[in-house]
CSV table of C-alpha atoms in Angstrom, one decimal:
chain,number,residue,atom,x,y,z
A,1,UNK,CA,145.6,94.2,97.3
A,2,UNK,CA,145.5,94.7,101.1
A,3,UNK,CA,148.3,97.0,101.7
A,4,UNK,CA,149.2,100.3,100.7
A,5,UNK,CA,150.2,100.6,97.3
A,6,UNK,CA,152.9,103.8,97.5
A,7,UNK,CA,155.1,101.3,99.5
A,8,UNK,CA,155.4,98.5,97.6
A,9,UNK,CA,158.7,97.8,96.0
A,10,UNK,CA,159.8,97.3,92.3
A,11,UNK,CA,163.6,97.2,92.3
A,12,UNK,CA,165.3,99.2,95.0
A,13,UNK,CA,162.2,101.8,94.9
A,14,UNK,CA,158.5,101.9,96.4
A,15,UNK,CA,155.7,102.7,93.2
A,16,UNK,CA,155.6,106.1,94.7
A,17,UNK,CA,159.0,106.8,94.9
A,18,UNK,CA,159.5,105.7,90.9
A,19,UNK,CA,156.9,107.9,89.8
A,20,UNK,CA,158.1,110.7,91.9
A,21,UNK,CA,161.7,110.6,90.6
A,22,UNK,CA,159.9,110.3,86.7
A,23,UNK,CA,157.4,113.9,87.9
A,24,UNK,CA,160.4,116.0,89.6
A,25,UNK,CA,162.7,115.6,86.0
A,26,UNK,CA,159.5,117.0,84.1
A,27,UNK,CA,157.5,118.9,86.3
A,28,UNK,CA,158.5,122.2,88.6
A,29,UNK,CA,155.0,122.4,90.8
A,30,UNK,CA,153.8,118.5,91.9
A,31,UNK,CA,151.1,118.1,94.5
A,32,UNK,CA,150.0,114.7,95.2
A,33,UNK,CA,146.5,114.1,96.6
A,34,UNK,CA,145.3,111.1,98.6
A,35,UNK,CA,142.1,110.0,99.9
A,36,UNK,CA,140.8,111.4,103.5
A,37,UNK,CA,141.2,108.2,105.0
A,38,UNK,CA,144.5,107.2,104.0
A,39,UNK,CA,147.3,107.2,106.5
A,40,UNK,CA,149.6,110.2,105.9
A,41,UNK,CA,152.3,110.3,103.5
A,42,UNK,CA,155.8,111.9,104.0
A,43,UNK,CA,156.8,113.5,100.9
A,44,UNK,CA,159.1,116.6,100.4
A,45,UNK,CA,156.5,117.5,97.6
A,46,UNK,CA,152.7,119.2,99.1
A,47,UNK,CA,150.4,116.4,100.0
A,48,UNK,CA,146.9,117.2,100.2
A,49,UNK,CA,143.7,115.0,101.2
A,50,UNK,CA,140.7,114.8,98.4
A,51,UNK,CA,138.4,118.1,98.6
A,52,UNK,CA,135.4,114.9,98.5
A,53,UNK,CA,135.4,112.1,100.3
A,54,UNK,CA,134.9,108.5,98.8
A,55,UNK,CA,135.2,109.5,95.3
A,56,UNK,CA,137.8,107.7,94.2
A,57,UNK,CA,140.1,108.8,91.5
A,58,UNK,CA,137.7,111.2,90.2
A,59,UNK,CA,137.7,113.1,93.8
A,60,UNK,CA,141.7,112.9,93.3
A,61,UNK,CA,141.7,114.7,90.1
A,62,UNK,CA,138.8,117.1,91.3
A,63,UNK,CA,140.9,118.2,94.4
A,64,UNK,CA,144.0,118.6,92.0
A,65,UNK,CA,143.0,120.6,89.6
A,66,UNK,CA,141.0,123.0,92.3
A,67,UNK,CA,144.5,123.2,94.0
A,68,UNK,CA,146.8,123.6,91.1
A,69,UNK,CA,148.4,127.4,89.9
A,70,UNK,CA,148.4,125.8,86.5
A,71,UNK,CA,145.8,125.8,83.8
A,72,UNK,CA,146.2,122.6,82.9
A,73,UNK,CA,147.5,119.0,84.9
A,74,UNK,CA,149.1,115.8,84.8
A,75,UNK,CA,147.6,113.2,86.9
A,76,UNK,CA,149.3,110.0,87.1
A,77,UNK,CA,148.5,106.4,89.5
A,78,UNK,CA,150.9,106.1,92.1
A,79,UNK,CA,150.5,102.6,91.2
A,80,UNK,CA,152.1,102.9,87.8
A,81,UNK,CA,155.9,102.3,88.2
A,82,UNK,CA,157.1,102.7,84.2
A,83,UNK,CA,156.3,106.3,83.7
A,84,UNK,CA,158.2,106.8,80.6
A,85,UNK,CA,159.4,110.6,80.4
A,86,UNK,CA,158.6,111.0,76.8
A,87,UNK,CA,155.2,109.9,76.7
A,88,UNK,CA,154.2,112.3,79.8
A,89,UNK,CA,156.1,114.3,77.2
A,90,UNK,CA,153.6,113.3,74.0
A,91,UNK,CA,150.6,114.2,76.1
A,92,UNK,CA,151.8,117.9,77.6
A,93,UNK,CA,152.6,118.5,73.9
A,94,UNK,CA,148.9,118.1,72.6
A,95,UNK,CA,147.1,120.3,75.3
A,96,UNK,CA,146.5,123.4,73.3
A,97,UNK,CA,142.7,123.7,72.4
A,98,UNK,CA,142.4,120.4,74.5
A,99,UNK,CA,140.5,119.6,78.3
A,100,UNK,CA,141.9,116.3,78.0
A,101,UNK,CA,144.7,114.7,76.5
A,102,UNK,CA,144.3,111.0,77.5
A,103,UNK,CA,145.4,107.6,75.7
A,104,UNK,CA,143.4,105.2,74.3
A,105,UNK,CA,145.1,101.5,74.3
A,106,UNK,CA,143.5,98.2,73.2
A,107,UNK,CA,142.3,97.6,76.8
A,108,UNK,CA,140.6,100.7,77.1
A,109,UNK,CA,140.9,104.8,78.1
A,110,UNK,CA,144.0,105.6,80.5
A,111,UNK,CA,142.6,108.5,82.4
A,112,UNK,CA,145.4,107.9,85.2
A,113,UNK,CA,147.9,109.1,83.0
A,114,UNK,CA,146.3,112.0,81.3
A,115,UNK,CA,146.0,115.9,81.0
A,116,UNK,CA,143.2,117.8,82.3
A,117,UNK,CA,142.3,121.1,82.3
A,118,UNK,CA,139.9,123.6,84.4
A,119,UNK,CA,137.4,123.3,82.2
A,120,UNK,CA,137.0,120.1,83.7
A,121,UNK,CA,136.1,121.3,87.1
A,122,UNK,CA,132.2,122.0,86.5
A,123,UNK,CA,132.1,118.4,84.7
A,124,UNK,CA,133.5,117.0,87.9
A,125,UNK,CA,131.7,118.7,90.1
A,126,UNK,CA,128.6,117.5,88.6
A,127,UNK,CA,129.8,113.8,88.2
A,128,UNK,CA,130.0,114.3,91.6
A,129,UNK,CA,127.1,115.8,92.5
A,130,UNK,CA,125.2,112.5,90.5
A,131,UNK,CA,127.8,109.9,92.2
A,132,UNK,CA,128.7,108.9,88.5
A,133,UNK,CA,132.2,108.6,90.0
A,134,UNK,CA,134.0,106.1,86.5
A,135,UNK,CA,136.4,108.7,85.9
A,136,UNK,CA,137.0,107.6,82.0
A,137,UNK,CA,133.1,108.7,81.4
A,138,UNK,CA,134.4,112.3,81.9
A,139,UNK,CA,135.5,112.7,77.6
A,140,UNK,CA,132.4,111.9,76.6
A,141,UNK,CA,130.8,115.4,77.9
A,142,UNK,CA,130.6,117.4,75.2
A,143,UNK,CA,131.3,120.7,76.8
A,144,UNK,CA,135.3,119.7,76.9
A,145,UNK,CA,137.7,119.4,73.9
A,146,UNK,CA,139.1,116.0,74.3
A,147,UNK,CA,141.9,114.6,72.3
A,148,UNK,CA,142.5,111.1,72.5
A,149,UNK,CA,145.9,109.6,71.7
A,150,UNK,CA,145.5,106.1,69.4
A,151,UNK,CA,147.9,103.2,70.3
A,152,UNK,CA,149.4,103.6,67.2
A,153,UNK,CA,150.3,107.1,68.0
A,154,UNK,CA,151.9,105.8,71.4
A,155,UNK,CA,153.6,102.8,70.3
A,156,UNK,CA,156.7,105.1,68.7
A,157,UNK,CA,156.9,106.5,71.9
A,158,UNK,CA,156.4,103.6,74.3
A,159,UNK,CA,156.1,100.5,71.8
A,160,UNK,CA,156.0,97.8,75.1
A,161,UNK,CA,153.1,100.4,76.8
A,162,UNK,CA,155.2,100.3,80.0
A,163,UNK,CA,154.5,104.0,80.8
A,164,UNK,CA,150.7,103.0,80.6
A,165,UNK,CA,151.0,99.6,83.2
A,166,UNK,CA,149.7,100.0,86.9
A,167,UNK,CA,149.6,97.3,89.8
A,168,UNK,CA,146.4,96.6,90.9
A,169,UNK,CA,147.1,93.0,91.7
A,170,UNK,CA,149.6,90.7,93.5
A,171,UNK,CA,150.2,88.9,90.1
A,172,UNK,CA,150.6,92.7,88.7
A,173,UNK,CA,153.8,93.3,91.0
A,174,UNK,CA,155.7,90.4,90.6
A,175,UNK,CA,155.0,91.2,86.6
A,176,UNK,CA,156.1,94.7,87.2
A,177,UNK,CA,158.9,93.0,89.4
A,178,UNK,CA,160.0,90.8,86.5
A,179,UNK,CA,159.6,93.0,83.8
A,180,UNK,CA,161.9,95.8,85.8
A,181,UNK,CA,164.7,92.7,85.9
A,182,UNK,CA,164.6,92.6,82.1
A,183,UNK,CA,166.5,95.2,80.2
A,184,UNK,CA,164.4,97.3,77.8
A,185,UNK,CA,165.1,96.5,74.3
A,186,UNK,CA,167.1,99.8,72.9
A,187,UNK,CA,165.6,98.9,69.0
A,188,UNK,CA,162.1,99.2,70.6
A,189,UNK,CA,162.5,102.9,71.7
């Protein structure tokens, strides 16, 4: 997009500042993580720089989960300005026997708004190690239990998917701009 996407606006709040709010009402440790190169981040919350350089999202969750006191993790896009407090919900609730807990919509794996657990770091590190960097190919290792969550299943959460939409695009903000004007429907929730 050309500019940093934790500062663009949707309503009266960057993307990073809406997720944020969404994380603090479910979550009592955060810790956001963002590349080595990118300019610093104020946040009252610890920021730390990926563990691995150019790695992308992978090297994000890597660093998180080698940081984190917690068994298990959330990871969500900072680009994602609908996080919907019941679905992060849904997917905490289905972590027990589970290294992921990750959606599955018609367009494809959501592995930005996901649970991961340790097990996942020698995966990782060996993704790494290979450069096979696509983040989504980590559930099809058969050394992690990975419980995938069907639209279906979602939709009586989240039946508009908003929690799942990100802004990679200019067209993507102004949608997430327009869509954030619209009231949600209360017979859809």
């Amino acid at each position: 997009m050309g500019e940093d996407k934790r500062y663009l606006h949707v309503g009266e709040r960057t993307l990073f500042e809406r997720s944020l709010a969404v994380l603090r009402s479910l979550f009592q440790n955060i810790l956001v993580v963002i590349a080595q190169d990118s300019p610093p981040l104020q946040a009252d919350v610890p920021v730390i720089r990926d563990l691995i350089p150019d790695c992308g999202s992978l090297g994000g969750l890597y660093t998180g989960l080698r940081q984190a006191s917690t068994e298990h993790i959330f990871v969500v896009g900072c680009d994602m300005p609908f996080l919907n407090p019941q679905a992060v919900r849904y997917v905490i609730a289905l972590k027990d026997n589970a290294d992921i807990v990750m959606a599955q919509r018609k367009n494809g794996l959501q592995p930005m708004h996901a649970l991961y657990g340790r097990r996942c770091l020698p995966v990782l590190e060996e993704m790494v190690r290979t450069h096979h960097l696509k983040i989504q190919d980590i559930v099809v290792n058969p050394s992690l239990n990975v419980r995938l969550i069907k639209e279906a299943e979602l939709s009586r959460i989240d039946p508009e998917g908003r929690s799942f939409l990100n802004v990679n695009t200019p067209s993507d903000l102004e949608a997430a701009r327009r869509l954030h004007a619209r009231p949600i429907d209360p017979h859809s929730q």
